[in-house]
Short mmCIF file of C-alpha atoms and ligand atoms in Angstrom, two decimals:
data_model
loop_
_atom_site.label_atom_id
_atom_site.label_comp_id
_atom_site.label_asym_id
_atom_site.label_seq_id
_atom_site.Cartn_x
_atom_site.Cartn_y
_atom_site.Cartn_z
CA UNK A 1 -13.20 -21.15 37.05
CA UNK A 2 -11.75 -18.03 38.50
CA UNK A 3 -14.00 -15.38 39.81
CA UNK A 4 -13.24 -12.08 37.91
CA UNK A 5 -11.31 -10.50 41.08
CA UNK A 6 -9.08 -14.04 40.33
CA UNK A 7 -8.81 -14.04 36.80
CA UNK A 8 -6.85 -10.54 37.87
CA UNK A 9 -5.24 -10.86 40.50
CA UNK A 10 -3.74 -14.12 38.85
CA UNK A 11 -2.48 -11.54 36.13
CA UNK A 12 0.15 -10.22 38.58
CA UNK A 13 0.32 -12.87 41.24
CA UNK A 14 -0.47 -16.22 39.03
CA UNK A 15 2.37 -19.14 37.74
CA UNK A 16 4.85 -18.01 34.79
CA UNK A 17 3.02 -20.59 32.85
CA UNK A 18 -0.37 -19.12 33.59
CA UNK A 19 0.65 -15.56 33.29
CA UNK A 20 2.42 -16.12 29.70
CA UNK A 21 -0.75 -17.59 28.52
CA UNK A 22 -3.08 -14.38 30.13
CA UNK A 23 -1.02 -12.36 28.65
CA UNK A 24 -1.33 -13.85 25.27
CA UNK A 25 -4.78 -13.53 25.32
CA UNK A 26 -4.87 -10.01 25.73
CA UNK A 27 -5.70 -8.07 22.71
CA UNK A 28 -2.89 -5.30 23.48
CA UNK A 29 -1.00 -4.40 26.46
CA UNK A 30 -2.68 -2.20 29.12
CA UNK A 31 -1.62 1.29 29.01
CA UNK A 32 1.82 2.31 31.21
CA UNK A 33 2.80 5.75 31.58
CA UNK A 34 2.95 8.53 28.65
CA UNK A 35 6.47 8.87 27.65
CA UNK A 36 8.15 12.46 27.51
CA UNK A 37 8.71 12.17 23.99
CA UNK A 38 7.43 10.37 21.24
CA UNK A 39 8.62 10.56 17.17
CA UNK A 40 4.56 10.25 16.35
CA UNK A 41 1.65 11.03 18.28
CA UNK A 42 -1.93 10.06 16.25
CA UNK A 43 -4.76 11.85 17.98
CA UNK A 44 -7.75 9.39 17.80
CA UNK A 45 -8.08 5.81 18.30
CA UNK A 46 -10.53 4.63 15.83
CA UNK A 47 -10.19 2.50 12.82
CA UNK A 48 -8.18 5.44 10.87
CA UNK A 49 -5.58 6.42 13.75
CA UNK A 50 -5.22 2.49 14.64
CA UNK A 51 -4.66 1.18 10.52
CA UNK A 52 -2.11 4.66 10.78
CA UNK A 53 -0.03 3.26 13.64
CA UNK A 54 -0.58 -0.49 12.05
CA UNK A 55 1.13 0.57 9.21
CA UNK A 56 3.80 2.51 10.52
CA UNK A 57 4.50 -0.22 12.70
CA UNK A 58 5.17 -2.41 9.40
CA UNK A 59 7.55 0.80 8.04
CA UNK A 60 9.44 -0.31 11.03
CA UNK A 61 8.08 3.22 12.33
CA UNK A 62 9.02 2.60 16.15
CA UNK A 63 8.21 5.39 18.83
CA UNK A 64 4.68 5.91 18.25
CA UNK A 65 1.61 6.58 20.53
CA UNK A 66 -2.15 6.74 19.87
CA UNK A 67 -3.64 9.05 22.21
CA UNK A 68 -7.77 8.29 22.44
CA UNK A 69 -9.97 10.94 24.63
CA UNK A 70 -12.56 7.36 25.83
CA UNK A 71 -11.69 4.02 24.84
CA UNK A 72 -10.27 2.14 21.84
CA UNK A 73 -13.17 2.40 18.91
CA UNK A 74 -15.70 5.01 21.26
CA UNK A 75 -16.04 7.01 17.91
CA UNK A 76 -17.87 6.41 14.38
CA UNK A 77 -15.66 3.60 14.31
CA UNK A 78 -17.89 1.58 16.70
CA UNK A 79 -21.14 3.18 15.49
CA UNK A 80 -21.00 2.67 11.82
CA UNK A 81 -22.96 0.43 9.81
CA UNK A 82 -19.84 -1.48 7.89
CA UNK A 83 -20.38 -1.19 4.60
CA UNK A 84 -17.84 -1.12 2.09
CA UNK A 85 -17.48 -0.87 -1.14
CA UNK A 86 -15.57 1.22 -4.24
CA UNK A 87 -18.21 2.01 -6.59
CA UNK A 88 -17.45 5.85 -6.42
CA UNK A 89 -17.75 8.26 -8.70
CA UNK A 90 -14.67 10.46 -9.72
CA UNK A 91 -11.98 8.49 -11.04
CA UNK A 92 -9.80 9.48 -7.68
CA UNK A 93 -12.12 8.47 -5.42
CA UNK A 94 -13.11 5.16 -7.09
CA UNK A 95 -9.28 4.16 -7.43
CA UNK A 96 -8.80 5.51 -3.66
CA UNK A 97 -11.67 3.15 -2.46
CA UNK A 98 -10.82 0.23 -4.91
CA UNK A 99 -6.91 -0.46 -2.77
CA UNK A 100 -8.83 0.56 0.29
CA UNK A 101 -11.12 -2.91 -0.99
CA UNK A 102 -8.57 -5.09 -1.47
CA UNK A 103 -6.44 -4.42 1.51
CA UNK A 104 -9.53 -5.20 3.26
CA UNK A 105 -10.11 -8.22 1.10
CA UNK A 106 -6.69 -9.64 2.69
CA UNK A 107 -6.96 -8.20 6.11
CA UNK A 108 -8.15 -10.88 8.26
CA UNK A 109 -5.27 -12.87 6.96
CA UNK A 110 -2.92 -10.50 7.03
CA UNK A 111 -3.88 -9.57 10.75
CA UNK A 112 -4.56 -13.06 12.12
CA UNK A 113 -7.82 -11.89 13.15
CA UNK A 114 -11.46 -13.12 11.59
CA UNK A 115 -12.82 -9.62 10.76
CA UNK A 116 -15.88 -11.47 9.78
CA UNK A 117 -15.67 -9.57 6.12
CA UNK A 118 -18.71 -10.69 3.46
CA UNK A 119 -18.27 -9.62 0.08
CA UNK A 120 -22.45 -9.56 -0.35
CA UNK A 121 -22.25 -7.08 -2.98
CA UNK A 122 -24.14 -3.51 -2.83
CA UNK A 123 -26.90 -2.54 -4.72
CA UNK A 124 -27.75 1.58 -5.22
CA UNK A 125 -31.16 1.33 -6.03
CA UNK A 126 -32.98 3.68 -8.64
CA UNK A 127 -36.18 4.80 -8.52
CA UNK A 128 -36.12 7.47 -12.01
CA UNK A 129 -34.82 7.68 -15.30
CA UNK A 130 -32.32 10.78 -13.97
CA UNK A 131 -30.79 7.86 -11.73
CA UNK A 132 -30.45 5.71 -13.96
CA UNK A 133 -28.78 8.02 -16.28
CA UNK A 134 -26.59 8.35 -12.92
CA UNK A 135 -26.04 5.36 -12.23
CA UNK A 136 -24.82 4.06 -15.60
CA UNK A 137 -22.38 7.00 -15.72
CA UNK A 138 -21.05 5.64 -12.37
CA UNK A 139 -21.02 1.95 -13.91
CA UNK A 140 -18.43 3.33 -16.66
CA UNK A 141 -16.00 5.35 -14.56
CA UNK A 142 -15.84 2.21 -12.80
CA UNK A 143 -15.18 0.21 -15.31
CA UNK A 144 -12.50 2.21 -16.72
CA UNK A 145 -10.79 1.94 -13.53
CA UNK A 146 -11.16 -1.86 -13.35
CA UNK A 147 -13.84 -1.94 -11.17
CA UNK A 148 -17.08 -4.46 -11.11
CA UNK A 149 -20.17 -2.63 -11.26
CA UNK A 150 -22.97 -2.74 -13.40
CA UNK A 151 -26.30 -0.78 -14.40
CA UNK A 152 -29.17 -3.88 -13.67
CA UNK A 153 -32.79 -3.51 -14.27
CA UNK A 154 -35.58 -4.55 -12.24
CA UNK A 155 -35.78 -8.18 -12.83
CA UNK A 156 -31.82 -9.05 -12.04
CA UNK A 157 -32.35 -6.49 -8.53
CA UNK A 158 -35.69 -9.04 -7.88
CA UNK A 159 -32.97 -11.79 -8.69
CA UNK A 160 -30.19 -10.64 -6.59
CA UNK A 161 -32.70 -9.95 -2.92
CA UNK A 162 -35.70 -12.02 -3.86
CA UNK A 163 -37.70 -9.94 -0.40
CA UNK A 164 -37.34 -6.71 -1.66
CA UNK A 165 -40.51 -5.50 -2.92
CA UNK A 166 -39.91 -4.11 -6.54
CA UNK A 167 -43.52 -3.85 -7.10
CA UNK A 168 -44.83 -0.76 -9.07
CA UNK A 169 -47.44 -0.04 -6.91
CA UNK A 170 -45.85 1.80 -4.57
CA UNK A 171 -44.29 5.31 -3.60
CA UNK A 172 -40.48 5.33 -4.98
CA UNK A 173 -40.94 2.51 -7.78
CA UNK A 174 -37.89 0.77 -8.27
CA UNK A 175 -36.23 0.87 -12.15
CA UNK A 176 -33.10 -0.67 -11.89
CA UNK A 177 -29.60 -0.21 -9.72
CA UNK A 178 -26.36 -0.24 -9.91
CA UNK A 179 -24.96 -3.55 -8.76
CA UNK A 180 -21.12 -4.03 -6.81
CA UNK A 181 -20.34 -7.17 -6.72
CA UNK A 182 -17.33 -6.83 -4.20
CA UNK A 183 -19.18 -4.40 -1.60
CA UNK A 184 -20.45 -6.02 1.61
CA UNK A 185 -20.19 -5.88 5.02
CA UNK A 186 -17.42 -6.42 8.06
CA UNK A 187 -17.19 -6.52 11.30
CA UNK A 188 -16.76 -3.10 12.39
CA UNK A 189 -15.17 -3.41 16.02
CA UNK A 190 -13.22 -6.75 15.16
CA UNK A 191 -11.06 -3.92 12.31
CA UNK A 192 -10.79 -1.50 15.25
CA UNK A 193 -9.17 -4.53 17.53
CA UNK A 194 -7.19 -6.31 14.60
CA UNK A 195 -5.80 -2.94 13.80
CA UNK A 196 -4.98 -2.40 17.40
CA UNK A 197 -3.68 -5.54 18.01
CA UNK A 198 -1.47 -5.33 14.77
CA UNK A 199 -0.21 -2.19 16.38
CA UNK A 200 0.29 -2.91 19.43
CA UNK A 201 2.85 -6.05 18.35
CA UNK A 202 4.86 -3.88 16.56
CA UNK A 203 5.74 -2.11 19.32
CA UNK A 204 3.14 0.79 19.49
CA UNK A 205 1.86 2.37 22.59
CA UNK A 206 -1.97 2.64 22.52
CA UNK A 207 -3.42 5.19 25.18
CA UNK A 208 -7.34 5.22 26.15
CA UNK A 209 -8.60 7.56 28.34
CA UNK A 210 -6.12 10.48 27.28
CA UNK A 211 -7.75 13.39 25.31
CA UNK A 212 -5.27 16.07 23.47
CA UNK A 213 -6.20 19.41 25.34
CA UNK A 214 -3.88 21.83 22.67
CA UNK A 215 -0.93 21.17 20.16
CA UNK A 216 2.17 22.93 20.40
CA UNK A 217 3.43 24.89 17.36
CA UNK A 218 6.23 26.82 17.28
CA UNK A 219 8.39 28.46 14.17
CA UNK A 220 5.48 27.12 11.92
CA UNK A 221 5.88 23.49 13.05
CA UNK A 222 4.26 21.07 15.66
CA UNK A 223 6.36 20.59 18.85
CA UNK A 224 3.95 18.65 20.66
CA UNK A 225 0.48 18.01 22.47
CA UNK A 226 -1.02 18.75 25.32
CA UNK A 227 -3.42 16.29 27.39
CA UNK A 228 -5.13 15.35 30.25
CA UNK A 229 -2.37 13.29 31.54
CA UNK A 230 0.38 16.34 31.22
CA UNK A 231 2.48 17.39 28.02
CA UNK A 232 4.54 14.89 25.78
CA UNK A 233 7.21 16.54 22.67
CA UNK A 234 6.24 14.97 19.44
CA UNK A 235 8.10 14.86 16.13
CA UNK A 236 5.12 14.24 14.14
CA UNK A 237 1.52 14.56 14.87
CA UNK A 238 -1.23 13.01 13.11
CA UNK A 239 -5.02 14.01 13.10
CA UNK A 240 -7.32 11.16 13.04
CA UNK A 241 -10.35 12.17 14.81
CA UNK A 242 -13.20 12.53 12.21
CA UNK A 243 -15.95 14.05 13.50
CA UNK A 244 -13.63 16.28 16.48
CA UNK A 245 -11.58 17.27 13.38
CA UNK A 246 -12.37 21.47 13.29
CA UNK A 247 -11.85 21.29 16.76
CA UNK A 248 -8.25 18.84 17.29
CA UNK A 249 -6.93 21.47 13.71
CA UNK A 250 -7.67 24.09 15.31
CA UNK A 251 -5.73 23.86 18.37
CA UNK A 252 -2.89 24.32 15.75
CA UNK A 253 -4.36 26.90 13.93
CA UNK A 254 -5.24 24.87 10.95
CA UNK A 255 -8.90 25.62 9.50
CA UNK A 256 -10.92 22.73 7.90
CA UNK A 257 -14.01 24.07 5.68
CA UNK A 258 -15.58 20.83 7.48
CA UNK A 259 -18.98 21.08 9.48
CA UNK A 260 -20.10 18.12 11.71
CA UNK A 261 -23.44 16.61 11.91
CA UNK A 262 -25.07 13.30 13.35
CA UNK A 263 -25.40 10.33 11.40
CA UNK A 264 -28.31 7.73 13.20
CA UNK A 265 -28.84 3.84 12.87
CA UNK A 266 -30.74 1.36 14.27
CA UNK A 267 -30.73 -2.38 14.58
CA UNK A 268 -33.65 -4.92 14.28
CA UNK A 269 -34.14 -7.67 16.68
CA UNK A 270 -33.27 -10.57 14.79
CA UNK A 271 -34.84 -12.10 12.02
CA UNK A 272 -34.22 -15.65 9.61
CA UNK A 273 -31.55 -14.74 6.79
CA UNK A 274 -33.73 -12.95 4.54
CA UNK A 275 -31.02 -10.26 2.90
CA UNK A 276 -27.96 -11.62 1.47
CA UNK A 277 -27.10 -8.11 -0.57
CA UNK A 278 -26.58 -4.51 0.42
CA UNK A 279 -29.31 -2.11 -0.39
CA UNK A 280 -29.16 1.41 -0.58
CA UNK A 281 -31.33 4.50 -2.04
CA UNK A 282 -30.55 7.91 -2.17
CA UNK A 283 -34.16 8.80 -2.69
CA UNK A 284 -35.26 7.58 -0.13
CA UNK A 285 -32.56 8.13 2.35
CA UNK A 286 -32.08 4.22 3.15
CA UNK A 287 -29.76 1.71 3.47
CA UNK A 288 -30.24 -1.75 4.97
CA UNK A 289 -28.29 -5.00 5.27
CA UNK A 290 -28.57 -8.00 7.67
CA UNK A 291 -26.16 -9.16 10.25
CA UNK A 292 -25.13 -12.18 10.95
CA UNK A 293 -26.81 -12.53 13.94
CA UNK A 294 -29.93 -11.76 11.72
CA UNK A 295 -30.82 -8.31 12.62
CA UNK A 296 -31.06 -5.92 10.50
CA UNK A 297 -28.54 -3.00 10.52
CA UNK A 298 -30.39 -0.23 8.96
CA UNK A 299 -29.45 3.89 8.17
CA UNK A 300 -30.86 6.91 6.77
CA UNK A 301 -28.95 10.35 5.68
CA UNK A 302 -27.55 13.21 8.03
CA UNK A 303 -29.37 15.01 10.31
CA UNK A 304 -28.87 18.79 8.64
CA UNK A 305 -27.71 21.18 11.88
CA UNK A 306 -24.34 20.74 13.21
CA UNK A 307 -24.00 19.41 16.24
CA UNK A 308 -21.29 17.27 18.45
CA UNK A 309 -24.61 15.85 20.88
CA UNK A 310 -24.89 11.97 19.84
CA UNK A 311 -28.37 11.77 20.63
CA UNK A 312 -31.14 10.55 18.64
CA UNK A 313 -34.44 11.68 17.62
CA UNK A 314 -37.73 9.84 16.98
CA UNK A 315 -38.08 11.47 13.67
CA UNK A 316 -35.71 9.14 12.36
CA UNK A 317 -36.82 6.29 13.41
CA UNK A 318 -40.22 6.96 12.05
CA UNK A 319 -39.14 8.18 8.22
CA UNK A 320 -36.70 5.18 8.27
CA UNK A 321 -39.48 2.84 9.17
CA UNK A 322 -41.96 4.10 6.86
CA UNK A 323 -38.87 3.83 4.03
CA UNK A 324 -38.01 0.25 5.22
CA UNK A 325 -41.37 -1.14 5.37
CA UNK A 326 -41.83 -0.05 1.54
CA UNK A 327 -38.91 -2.14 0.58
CA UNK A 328 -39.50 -4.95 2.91
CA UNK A 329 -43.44 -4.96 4.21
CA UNK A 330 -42.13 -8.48 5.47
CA UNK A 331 -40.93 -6.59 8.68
CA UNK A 332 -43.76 -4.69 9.53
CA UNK A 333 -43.95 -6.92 13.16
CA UNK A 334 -39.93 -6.36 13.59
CA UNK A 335 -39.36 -4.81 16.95
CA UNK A 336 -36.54 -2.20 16.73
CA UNK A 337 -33.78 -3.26 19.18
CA UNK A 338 -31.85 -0.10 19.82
CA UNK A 339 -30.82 3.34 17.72
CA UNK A 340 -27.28 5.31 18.01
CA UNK A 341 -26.14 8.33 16.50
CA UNK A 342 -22.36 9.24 15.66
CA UNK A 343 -20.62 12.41 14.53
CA UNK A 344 -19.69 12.91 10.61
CA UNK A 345 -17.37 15.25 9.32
CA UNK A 346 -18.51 16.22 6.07
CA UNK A 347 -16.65 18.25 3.54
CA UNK A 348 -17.97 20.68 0.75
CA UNK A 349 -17.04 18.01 -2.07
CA UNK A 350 -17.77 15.26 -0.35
CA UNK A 351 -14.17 13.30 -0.19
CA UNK A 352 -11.91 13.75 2.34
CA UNK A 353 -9.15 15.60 3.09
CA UNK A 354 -5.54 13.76 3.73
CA UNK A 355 -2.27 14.57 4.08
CA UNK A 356 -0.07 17.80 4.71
CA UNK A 357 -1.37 21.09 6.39
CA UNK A 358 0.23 24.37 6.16
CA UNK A 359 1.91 23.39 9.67
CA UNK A 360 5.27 21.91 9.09
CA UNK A 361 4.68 17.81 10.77
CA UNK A 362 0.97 18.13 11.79
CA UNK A 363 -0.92 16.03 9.31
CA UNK A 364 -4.20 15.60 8.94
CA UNK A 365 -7.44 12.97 8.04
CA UNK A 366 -10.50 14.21 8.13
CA UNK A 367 -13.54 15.30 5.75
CA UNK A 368 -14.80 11.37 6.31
CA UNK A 369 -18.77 11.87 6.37
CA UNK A 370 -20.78 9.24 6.49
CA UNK A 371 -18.58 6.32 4.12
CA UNK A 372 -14.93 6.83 6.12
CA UNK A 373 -15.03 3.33 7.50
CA UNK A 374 -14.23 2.08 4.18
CA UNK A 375 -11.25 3.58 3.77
CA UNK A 376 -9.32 2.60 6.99
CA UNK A 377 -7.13 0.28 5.71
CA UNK A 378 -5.41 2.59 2.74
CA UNK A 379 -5.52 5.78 4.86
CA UNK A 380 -3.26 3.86 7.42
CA UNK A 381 -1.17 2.71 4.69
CA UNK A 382 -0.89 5.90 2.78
CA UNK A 383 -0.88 8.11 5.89
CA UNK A 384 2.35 5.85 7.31
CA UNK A 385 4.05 6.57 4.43
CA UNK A 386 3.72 10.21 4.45
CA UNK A 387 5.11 9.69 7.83
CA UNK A 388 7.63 7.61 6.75
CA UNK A 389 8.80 9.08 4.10
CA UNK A 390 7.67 13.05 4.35
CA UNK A 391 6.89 12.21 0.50
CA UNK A 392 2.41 12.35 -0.56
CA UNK A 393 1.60 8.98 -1.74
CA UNK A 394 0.00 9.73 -5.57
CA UNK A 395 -3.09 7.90 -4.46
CA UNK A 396 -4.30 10.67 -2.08
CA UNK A 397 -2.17 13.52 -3.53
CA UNK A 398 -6.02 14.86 -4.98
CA UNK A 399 -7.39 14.94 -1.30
CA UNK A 400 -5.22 17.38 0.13
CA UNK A 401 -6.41 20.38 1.91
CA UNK A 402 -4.75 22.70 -0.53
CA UNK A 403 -6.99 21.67 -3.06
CA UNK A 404 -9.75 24.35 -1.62
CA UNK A 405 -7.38 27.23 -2.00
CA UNK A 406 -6.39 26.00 -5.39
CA UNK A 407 -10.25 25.61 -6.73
CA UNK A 408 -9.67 21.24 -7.45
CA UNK A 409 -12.45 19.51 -5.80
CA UNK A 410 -13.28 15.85 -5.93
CA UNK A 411 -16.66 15.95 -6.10
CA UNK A 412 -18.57 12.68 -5.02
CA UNK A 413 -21.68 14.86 -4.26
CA UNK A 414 -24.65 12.23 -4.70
CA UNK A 415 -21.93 8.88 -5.43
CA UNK A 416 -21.36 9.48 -0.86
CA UNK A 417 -23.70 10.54 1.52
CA UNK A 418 -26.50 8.11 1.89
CA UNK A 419 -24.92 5.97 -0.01
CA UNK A 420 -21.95 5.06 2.24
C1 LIG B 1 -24.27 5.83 12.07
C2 LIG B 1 -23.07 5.81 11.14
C3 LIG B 1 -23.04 4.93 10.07
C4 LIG B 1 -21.93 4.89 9.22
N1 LIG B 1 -21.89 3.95 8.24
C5 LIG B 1 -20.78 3.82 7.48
C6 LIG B 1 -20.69 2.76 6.54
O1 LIG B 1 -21.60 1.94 6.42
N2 LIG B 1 -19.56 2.68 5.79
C7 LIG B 1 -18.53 3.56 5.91
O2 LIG B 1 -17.54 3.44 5.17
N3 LIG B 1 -18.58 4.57 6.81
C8 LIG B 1 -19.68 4.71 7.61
N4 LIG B 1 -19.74 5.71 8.54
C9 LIG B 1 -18.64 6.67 8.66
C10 LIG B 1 -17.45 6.09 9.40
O3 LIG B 1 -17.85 5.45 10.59
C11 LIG B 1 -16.43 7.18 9.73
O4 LIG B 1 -16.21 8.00 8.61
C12 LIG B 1 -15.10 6.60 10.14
O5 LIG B 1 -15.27 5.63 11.12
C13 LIG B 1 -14.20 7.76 10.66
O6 LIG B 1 -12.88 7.40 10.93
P1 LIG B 1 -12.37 6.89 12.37
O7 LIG B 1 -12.86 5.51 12.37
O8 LIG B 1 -10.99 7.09 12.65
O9 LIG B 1 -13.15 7.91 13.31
P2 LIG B 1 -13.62 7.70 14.80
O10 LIG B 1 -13.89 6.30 15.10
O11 LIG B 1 -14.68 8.70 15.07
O12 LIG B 1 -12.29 8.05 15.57
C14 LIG B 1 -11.95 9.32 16.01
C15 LIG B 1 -11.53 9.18 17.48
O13 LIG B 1 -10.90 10.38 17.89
C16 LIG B 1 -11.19 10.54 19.27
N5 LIG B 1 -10.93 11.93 19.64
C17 LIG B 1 -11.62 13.03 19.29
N6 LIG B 1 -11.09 14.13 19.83
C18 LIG B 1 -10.01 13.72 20.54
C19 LIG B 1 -9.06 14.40 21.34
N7 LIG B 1 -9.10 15.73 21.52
N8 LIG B 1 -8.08 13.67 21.95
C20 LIG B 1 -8.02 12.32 21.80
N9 LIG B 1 -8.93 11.63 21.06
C21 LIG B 1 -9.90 12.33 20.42
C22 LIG B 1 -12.65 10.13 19.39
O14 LIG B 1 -13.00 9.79 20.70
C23 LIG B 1 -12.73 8.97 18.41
O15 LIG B 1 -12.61 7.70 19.04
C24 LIG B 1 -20.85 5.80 9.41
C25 LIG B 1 -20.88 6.70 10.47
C26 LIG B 1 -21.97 6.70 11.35
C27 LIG B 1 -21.96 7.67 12.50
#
């Protein structure tokens, strides 16, 4: 077998035969030069800017570059802890979610590419009668929008994750939940490559390593960016950088009432299947699932300063163990393998903000918190068609940034957060 310094050099100097075949097995083409002019330019390369240029790639959308300040997937992207599910609680957001759920449902197919999805089901966990009040109120707005998700008591949660400990005798009793049948778990970085890839056939350039320094704007409309690798005109310019959002908006003078904080996680070292379900509680600022590797992939809630410094702090690990160890004693000997932080970008309603800014062609996703993974796939689609077409899509016509000027908010305070 070729040494690495072969495998590359056989890239440029190899047979036709065995350079076709290299080539195919490259996710996406390498990066060339930046153009002088492109008719889109999306600012981030995580799962949101990648599912954008995806999907404008399907419009038939040619002329497009994703511009990415490290590599492909460096952001919350490849730091989240994959959960998805539509179980929200305004009727906007739970419809929002619900396509973002079934494009995902079809995605692997769709994008050739085993994204490893498992539709577990979720399970929000109550420990009072207030959440289960909550909880049963969430249950019917989901309904009405066609949604699975039921209020279950105490012996169908034992039922559904025979190792969690429902036993009264301890700090946060557990009453009930509310179970999601079609929530689970994906493969975070195979989206962010599948998306990639997808984009990347249709023709789009995909640029790692090439941070947007300002944004042009001119006659109250976006002329172009500025990077580290020199200036490039741009018809349209999408934001997709989540947790950088304040700071990518306001190079073009475009204010988001967003504040970023960390977000922290930490794996287990493996364990035998013992968690086939998602669990989550609000009160107790936890959320666990296992992996199919066997470890278990485990979160709390926001750290409350803002900060942009990914680094993590021992009080989490602590308060998450403590929390952990009261829903599953059995892994009081688990070693923890590694922790992570990544930046959220969290909004004062708690749903995002999408679409149009007050600067003519500079369009913007952001307000994503700590549950933006989720929606990936129908922000790409909706987002390309705003592109496309210079027309909102209905579905995120509630999530603009107007909306704060115009007193609408969305408020998924308590049905987010913690709860992915
Ligand atoms: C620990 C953790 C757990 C989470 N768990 C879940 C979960 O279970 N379910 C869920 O739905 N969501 C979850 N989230 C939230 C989710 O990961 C994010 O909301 C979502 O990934 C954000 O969209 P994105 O993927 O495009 O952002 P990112 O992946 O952050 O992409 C933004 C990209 O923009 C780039 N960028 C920034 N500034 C510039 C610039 N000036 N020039 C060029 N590029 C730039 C960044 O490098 C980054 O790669 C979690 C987040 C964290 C941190």
């Amino acid at each position: 077998m070729a040494g690495r310094r072969g495998w590359k050099r056989s890239l440029t100097t190899g047979s036709p035969a065995m350079r076709d075949l290299l080539r195919k097995r490259r996710m996406w083409r390498g990066a060339g030069d930046l153009r002088d002019s492109y008719d889109v330019v999306i600012v981030g390369g995580g799962a949101h800017g990648l599912a954008t240029a995806y999907y404008l790639g399907q419009l038939g959308v040619r002329n497009v570059a994703v511009l990415e300040q490290g590599y492909i997937g460096s952001g919350a992207a490849g730091r989240n802890t994959t959960i998805l599910r539509s179980n929200y609680k305004t009727p906007e957001g739970a419809r929002f979610y619900d396509a973002s759920l079934k494009l995902y449902e079809r995605l692997s197919l769709e994008l050739g590419f085993n994204l490893l999805f498992s539709q577990c089901g979720h399970l929000t966990l109550a420990h009072s009668d207030r959440a289960m009040l909550v909880m049963a109120n969430r249950a019917e707005v989901n309904r009405i929008n066609g949604i699975d998700s039921r209020l279950v008591y105490t012996d169908e949660v034992k039922r559904l994750c025979p190792a969690l400990n429902v036993s009264p005798d301890v700090t946060y009793p557990i009453q009930g939940a509310l179970y999601h049948p079609p929530g689970g778990i994906i493969r975070h970085d195979a989206v962010v490559w599948g998306f990639a890839r997808g984009a990347d056939r249709a023709g789009v350039e995909i640029h790692p390593y090439t941070e947007v320094t300002g944004l042009e704007v001119a006659d109250g409309r976006v002329q172009g960016v500025h990077t580290n690798r020199g200036h490039v005109r741009a018809g349209q310019v999408v934001s997709a950088v989540a947790g950088w959002s304040t700071l990518v908006c306001a190079m073009a003078g475009v204010e988001l009432p967003i504040t970023t904080h960390i977000l922290q996680a930490c794996v287990t070292e493996p364990v035998k299947p013992l968690l086939d379900v998602v669990i989550v509680s609000s009160q107790m600022h936890a959320y666990l699932s296992q992996s199919d590797r066997g470890e278990f992939v485990m979160g709390a809630e926001i750290e409350p300063w803002t900060t942009y410094r990914m680094k993590g702090t021992l009080n989490f690990l602590q308060e998450l163990s403590r929390h952990t160890l009261e829903l599953f004693p059995q892994l009081q000997y688990a070693r923890v393998l590694r922790s992570w932080a990544g930046l959220c970008d969290i909004s004062p309603d708690y749903s995002p903000i999408l679409g149009v800014t007050e600067v003519e062609n500079f369009h913007v996703s952001a307000g994503w918190g700590t549950y933006g993974f989720k929606a990936a796939p129908i922000v790409g689609k909706t987002m390309a068609q705003l592109v496309a077409t210079g027309r909102t899509p209905d579905l995120i016509a509630p999530f603009t940034l107007q909306r704060f000027y115009e007193d609408r908010l969305v408020s998924e305070l308590g049905a987010a957060a913690v709860s992915h």
